[in-house]
mmCIF file of C-alpha atoms in Angstrom:
data_model
loop_
_atom_site.group_PDB
_atom_site.id
_atom_site.type_symbol
_atom_site.label_atom_id
_atom_site.label_comp_id
_atom_site.label_asym_id
_atom_site.label_seq_id
_atom_site.Cartn_x
_atom_site.Cartn_y
_atom_site.Cartn_z
ATOM 1 C CA MET A 564 27.049 -6.030 4.694
ATOM 2 C CA THR A 565 25.437 -9.402 3.928
ATOM 3 C CA LYS A 566 21.795 -9.676 2.839
ATOM 4 C CA LYS A 567 20.858 -11.017 6.278
ATOM 5 C CA GLU A 568 22.663 -8.141 7.984
ATOM 6 C CA SER A 569 20.861 -5.689 5.687
ATOM 7 C CA ILE A 570 17.476 -7.234 6.500
ATOM 8 C CA ASP A 571 18.207 -7.169 10.237
ATOM 9 C CA PHE A 572 19.322 -3.532 9.978
ATOM 10 C CA ILE A 573 16.150 -2.531 8.098
ATOM 11 C CA ILE A 574 13.847 -4.240 10.590
ATOM 12 C CA LYS A 575 15.711 -2.798 13.592
ATOM 13 C CA THR A 576 15.742 0.737 12.175
ATOM 14 C CA LEU A 577 12.084 0.688 11.161
ATOM 15 C CA ASN A 578 11.006 -0.706 14.522
ATOM 16 C CA GLU A 579 12.819 2.173 16.208
ATOM 17 C CA LEU A 580 11.310 4.828 13.911
ATOM 18 C CA PHE A 581 7.810 3.400 13.478
ATOM 19 C CA PRO A 582 7.130 0.903 16.270
ATOM 20 C CA GLU A 583 3.358 0.868 15.708
ATOM 21 C CA PRO A 584 2.575 2.204 12.217
ATOM 22 C CA PRO A 585 -1.099 3.130 11.852
ATOM 23 C CA ILE A 586 -3.179 2.064 8.870
ATOM 24 C CA PRO A 587 -3.187 5.218 6.717
ATOM 25 C CA LEU A 588 -6.691 4.847 5.279
ATOM 26 C CA ASP A 589 -9.572 5.670 7.619
ATOM 27 C CA HIS A 590 -12.070 2.809 7.934
ATOM 28 C CA LYS A 591 -14.167 0.976 10.499
ATOM 29 C CA ASP A 592 -14.437 -2.560 9.084
ATOM 30 C CA PRO A 593 -13.298 -4.755 6.166
ATOM 31 C CA TYR A 594 -15.888 -3.316 3.775
ATOM 32 C CA THR A 595 -14.979 0.321 4.336
ATOM 33 C CA LEU A 596 -11.284 -0.589 4.133
ATOM 34 C CA LEU A 597 -11.878 -2.383 0.827
ATOM 35 C CA ILE A 598 -13.625 0.662 -0.601
ATOM 36 C CA ALA A 599 -10.958 3.037 0.702
ATOM 37 C CA VAL A 600 -8.119 0.976 -0.776
ATOM 38 C CA LEU A 601 -9.942 0.724 -4.100
ATOM 39 C CA LEU A 602 -10.310 4.516 -4.126
ATOM 40 C CA SER A 603 -6.621 5.030 -3.329
ATOM 41 C CA ALA A 604 -5.468 3.727 -6.729
ATOM 42 C CA GLN A 605 -3.522 6.553 -8.419
ATOM 43 C CA SER A 606 -4.575 8.906 -5.627
ATOM 44 C CA THR A 607 -3.248 9.825 -2.188
ATOM 45 C CA ASP A 608 -4.331 8.486 1.184
ATOM 46 C CA ALA A 609 -4.943 12.041 2.376
ATOM 47 C CA ARG A 610 -7.315 12.767 -0.490
ATOM 48 C CA VAL A 611 -9.144 9.476 -0.036
ATOM 49 C CA ASN A 612 -9.582 10.232 3.677
ATOM 50 C CA THR A 613 -11.366 13.469 2.778
ATOM 51 C CA ILE A 614 -13.780 11.699 0.420
ATOM 52 C CA THR A 615 -14.668 8.485 2.246
ATOM 53 C CA PRO A 616 -16.535 10.271 5.087
ATOM 54 C CA LEU A 617 -18.839 11.782 2.449
ATOM 55 C CA LEU A 618 -19.398 8.423 0.783
ATOM 56 C CA PHE A 619 -19.746 6.428 4.000
ATOM 57 C CA ALA A 620 -22.223 8.938 5.415
ATOM 58 C CA LYS A 621 -24.554 7.744 2.654
ATOM 59 C CA ALA A 622 -23.412 4.127 2.442
ATOM 60 C CA ASP A 623 -20.920 2.327 4.672
ATOM 61 C CA ASN A 624 -22.098 -1.187 3.834
ATOM 62 C CA PRO A 625 -22.955 -3.016 0.612
ATOM 63 C CA TYR A 626 -26.701 -2.982 1.248
ATOM 64 C CA ASP A 627 -26.830 0.797 1.413
ATOM 65 C CA MET A 628 -24.271 1.182 -1.369
ATOM 66 C CA ILE A 629 -26.456 -0.544 -3.962
ATOM 67 C CA LYS A 630 -29.259 1.867 -3.105
ATOM 68 C CA LEU A 631 -27.108 4.545 -4.704
ATOM 69 C CA SER A 632 -26.708 4.693 -8.466
ATOM 70 C CA VAL A 633 -23.323 4.410 -10.155
ATOM 71 C CA GLU A 634 -23.717 8.072 -11.106
ATOM 72 C CA GLN A 635 -24.320 9.107 -7.486
ATOM 73 C CA ILE A 636 -21.252 7.195 -6.315
ATOM 74 C CA ARG A 637 -19.196 8.685 -9.129
ATOM 75 C CA GLU A 638 -20.204 12.231 -8.209
ATOM 76 C CA ILE A 639 -19.059 11.754 -4.611
ATOM 77 C CA ILE A 640 -15.738 10.105 -5.403
ATOM 78 C CA LYS A 641 -14.802 12.246 -8.420
ATOM 79 C CA PRO A 642 -11.993 14.133 -6.585
ATOM 80 C CA VAL A 643 -9.934 10.945 -6.130
ATOM 81 C CA GLY A 644 -9.710 10.317 -9.876
ATOM 82 C CA LEU A 645 -10.652 7.383 -12.107
ATOM 83 C CA SER A 646 -14.214 7.834 -10.866
ATOM 84 C CA PRO A 647 -15.966 6.106 -13.812
ATOM 85 C CA MET A 648 -14.114 2.845 -13.224
ATOM 86 C CA LYS A 649 -14.100 3.077 -9.448
ATOM 87 C CA SER A 650 -17.820 3.888 -9.131
ATOM 88 C CA LYS A 651 -18.752 0.906 -11.313
ATOM 89 C CA GLY A 652 -16.402 -1.268 -9.283
ATOM 90 C CA ILE A 653 -17.833 -0.178 -5.935
ATOM 91 C CA TYR A 654 -21.403 -0.728 -7.114
ATOM 92 C CA GLY A 655 -20.605 -4.055 -8.756
ATOM 93 C CA LEU A 656 -18.600 -5.552 -5.900
ATOM 94 C CA SER A 657 -21.261 -4.492 -3.402
ATOM 95 C CA HIS A 658 -23.832 -6.512 -5.361
ATOM 96 C CA ILE A 659 -21.498 -9.511 -5.455
ATOM 97 C CA LEU A 660 -20.832 -9.335 -1.710
ATOM 98 C CA ILE A 661 -24.577 -9.417 -1.067
ATOM 99 C CA ASP A 662 -25.350 -12.130 -3.622
ATOM 100 C CA SER A 663 -22.400 -14.429 -2.896
ATOM 101 C CA TYR A 664 -21.013 -13.620 0.557
ATOM 102 C CA ASN A 665 -23.992 -12.567 2.714
ATOM 103 C CA GLY A 666 -22.800 -8.971 2.553
ATOM 104 C CA GLU A 667 -19.407 -9.802 4.069
ATOM 105 C CA VAL A 668 -15.947 -9.241 2.600
ATOM 106 C CA PRO A 669 -14.414 -12.678 1.938
ATOM 107 C CA GLN A 670 -11.208 -13.576 3.753
ATOM 108 C CA ASP A 671 -9.711 -15.113 0.629
ATOM 109 C CA MET A 672 -7.232 -13.649 -1.870
ATOM 110 C CA GLU A 673 -8.716 -15.343 -4.913
ATOM 111 C CA ALA A 674 -12.238 -14.270 -4.021
ATOM 112 C CA LEU A 675 -11.120 -10.691 -3.400
ATOM 113 C CA GLU A 676 -9.195 -10.510 -6.673
ATOM 114 C CA SER A 677 -12.296 -11.677 -8.557
ATOM 115 C CA LEU A 678 -14.262 -8.612 -7.416
ATOM 116 C CA PRO A 679 -14.670 -5.701 -9.857
ATOM 117 C CA ALA A 680 -11.881 -3.085 -9.685
ATOM 118 C CA VAL A 681 -10.004 -5.112 -7.040
ATOM 119 C CA GLY A 682 -6.464 -6.002 -8.067
ATOM 120 C CA HIS A 683 -3.780 -8.001 -6.323
ATOM 121 C CA LYS A 684 -2.435 -5.068 -4.305
ATOM 122 C CA THR A 685 -5.888 -4.056 -3.048
ATOM 123 C CA ALA A 686 -6.668 -7.655 -2.104
ATOM 124 C CA SER A 687 -3.316 -7.950 -0.313
ATOM 125 C CA VAL A 688 -3.958 -4.798 1.708
ATOM 126 C CA VAL A 689 -7.362 -6.075 2.804
ATOM 127 C CA MET A 690 -6.003 -9.489 3.758
ATOM 128 C CA SER A 691 -3.199 -7.871 5.743
ATOM 129 C CA GLN A 692 -4.903 -4.908 7.367
ATOM 130 C CA ALA A 693 -8.472 -6.151 7.767
ATOM 131 C CA PHE A 694 -7.877 -9.842 8.516
ATOM 132 C CA ASN A 695 -4.261 -9.912 9.756
ATOM 133 C CA VAL A 696 -3.342 -12.576 7.219
ATOM 134 C CA PRO A 697 0.348 -12.272 6.237
ATOM 135 C CA ALA A 698 0.663 -10.361 2.959
ATOM 136 C CA PHE A 699 3.134 -7.908 1.478
ATOM 137 C CA PRO A 700 1.273 -5.325 -0.625
ATOM 138 C CA VAL A 701 3.760 -3.468 -2.814
ATOM 139 C CA ASP A 702 3.059 0.148 -3.743
ATOM 140 C CA THR A 703 5.334 2.627 -5.523
ATOM 141 C CA HIS A 704 7.117 3.487 -2.254
ATOM 142 C CA ILE A 705 8.029 -0.110 -1.438
ATOM 143 C CA HIS A 706 8.959 -0.782 -5.063
ATOM 144 C CA ARG A 707 11.297 2.232 -5.037
ATOM 145 C CA LEU A 708 12.939 1.457 -1.707
ATOM 146 C CA LEU A 709 13.588 -2.213 -2.313
ATOM 147 C CA TYR A 710 15.387 -1.172 -5.478
ATOM 148 C CA ARG A 711 17.353 1.546 -3.666
ATOM 149 C CA TRP A 712 18.208 -0.947 -0.939
ATOM 150 C CA ASN A 713 19.510 -3.470 -3.493
ATOM 151 C CA LEU A 714 16.908 -6.048 -2.463
ATOM 152 C CA SER A 715 15.037 -6.226 -5.778
ATOM 153 C CA ASN A 716 15.846 -5.466 -9.394
ATOM 154 C CA GLY A 717 13.107 -2.875 -9.810
ATOM 155 C CA LYS A 718 11.689 -4.419 -12.998
ATOM 156 C CA ASN A 719 8.098 -4.657 -11.765
ATOM 157 C CA VAL A 720 6.030 -4.804 -8.575
ATOM 158 C CA VAL A 721 5.340 -8.514 -9.043
ATOM 159 C CA GLN A 722 9.035 -9.312 -8.753
ATOM 160 C CA THR A 723 9.453 -6.839 -5.893
ATOM 161 C CA GLU A 724 6.715 -8.601 -3.925
ATOM 162 C CA LYS A 725 8.321 -11.995 -4.531
ATOM 163 C CA ASP A 726 11.683 -10.664 -3.385
ATOM 164 C CA ALA A 727 10.200 -9.027 -0.280
ATOM 165 C CA LYS A 728 8.427 -12.235 0.738
ATOM 166 C CA ARG A 729 11.570 -14.252 0.151
ATOM 167 C CA LEU A 730 13.845 -11.926 2.140
ATOM 168 C CA PHE A 731 11.767 -10.778 5.108
ATOM 169 C CA PRO A 732 10.374 -13.134 7.779
ATOM 170 C CA LYS A 733 6.682 -13.829 7.245
ATOM 171 C CA GLU A 734 5.765 -12.678 10.744
ATOM 172 C CA THR A 735 7.066 -9.176 9.891
ATOM 173 C CA TRP A 736 5.178 -8.634 6.607
ATOM 174 C CA ASN A 737 1.998 -6.961 7.820
ATOM 175 C CA LYS A 738 3.788 -4.415 9.986
ATOM 176 C CA LEU A 739 6.819 -4.035 7.757
ATOM 177 C CA HIS A 740 5.041 -3.028 4.560
ATOM 178 C CA LEU A 741 3.454 -0.124 6.450
ATOM 179 C CA GLN A 742 6.765 0.814 8.081
ATOM 180 C CA ILE A 743 8.494 0.973 4.697
ATOM 181 C CA ILE A 744 5.747 3.208 3.311
ATOM 182 C CA TYR A 745 6.058 5.637 6.227
ATOM 183 C CA TYR A 746 9.849 5.574 5.992
ATOM 184 C CA ALA A 747 9.723 6.239 2.244
ATOM 185 C CA ARG A 748 7.479 9.247 2.679
ATOM 186 C CA ALA A 749 9.547 10.718 5.492
ATOM 187 C CA TYR A 750 13.121 9.858 4.529
ATOM 188 C CA SER A 751 13.358 8.452 1.004
ATOM 189 C CA PRO A 752 10.818 10.114 -1.320
ATOM 190 C CA ALA A 753 10.975 9.965 -5.101
ATOM 191 C CA ARG A 754 11.342 13.757 -5.272
ATOM 192 C CA GLY A 755 13.187 16.043 -2.913
ATOM 193 C CA TRP A 756 15.255 13.147 -1.637
ATOM 194 C CA ASN A 757 17.913 14.033 0.933
ATOM 195 C CA LEU A 758 20.290 11.120 1.369
ATOM 196 C CA GLU A 759 21.705 12.622 4.573
ATOM 197 C CA LYS A 760 18.372 11.870 6.283
ATOM 198 C CA ASP A 761 17.988 8.443 4.665
ATOM 199 C CA ILE A 762 20.023 6.307 7.051
ATOM 200 C CA ILE A 763 18.962 2.972 5.573
ATOM 201 C CA THR A 764 19.903 3.829 1.996
ATOM 202 C CA GLN A 765 23.125 5.431 3.208
ATOM 203 C CA THR A 766 24.037 2.187 4.915
ATOM 204 C CA ILE A 767 22.909 -0.519 2.483
ATOM 205 C CA GLY A 768 21.984 1.339 -0.701
ATOM 206 C CA ARG A 769 22.635 0.076 -4.216
ATOM 207 C CA LYS A 770 25.966 1.518 -5.383
ATOM 208 C CA SER A 771 24.552 2.755 -8.699
ATOM 209 C CA VAL A 772 21.768 4.613 -6.883
ATOM 210 C CA LEU A 773 24.183 6.286 -4.463
ATOM 211 C CA LYS A 774 26.540 7.201 -7.304
ATOM 212 C CA ALA A 775 23.707 8.707 -9.341
ATOM 213 C CA TYR A 776 22.480 10.668 -6.319
ATOM 214 C CA HIS A 777 25.886 12.203 -5.640
ATOM 215 C CA LYS A 778 26.368 13.003 -9.326
ATOM 216 C CA ILE A 779 23.085 14.878 -9.431
ATOM 217 C CA LYS A 780 23.872 16.736 -6.221
ATOM 218 C CA LYS A 781 27.323 17.662 -7.477
ATOM 219 C CA GLY A 782 25.861 19.090 -10.675
ATOM 220 C CA SER A 783 23.144 21.086 -8.938
#
């Protein structure tokens, strides 16, 4: 199968399985999405979705957020992990949004990446999911699958993002990155992987990955 045939097969399969993938983090506007994505670093979407209602009940905009102390924010968000860094980031970026952007989340990658505790992936998610600007945020699921699918070398997420943007049509990025995440969770997880259910990897998977999988299964 050629690279183009592989890409077409991926898009077709994902559109059949996940025609309208929902945004996994609960939010109501760009600010609450930004905070939710920030909180999701090294945590799960499910856990974040249990914590953000508690935080947003007290502050769902930057003006109310800066009325809380860093310690108060930290106490609320502690279950998601990395709370010292995340609480300082939330408080700090809220001040910056008020002082520099009239309380609004900027629709600009560079501006987003300059905010405290906001990295490239977080900024990409906000641009894609809040503002519908084409972006391809790469998380561990996408990084894993593009390697399994022989579309990237797996060295780092920076290279994986470059490869994804080079291979997939720009108009598919915003929907596709969500589809791959949902597919990875359902059919191609890091642990408990069952290749029989993973039709995409079965069809286009990297030979070394398939060989390693069968070797492990044979030995178990």
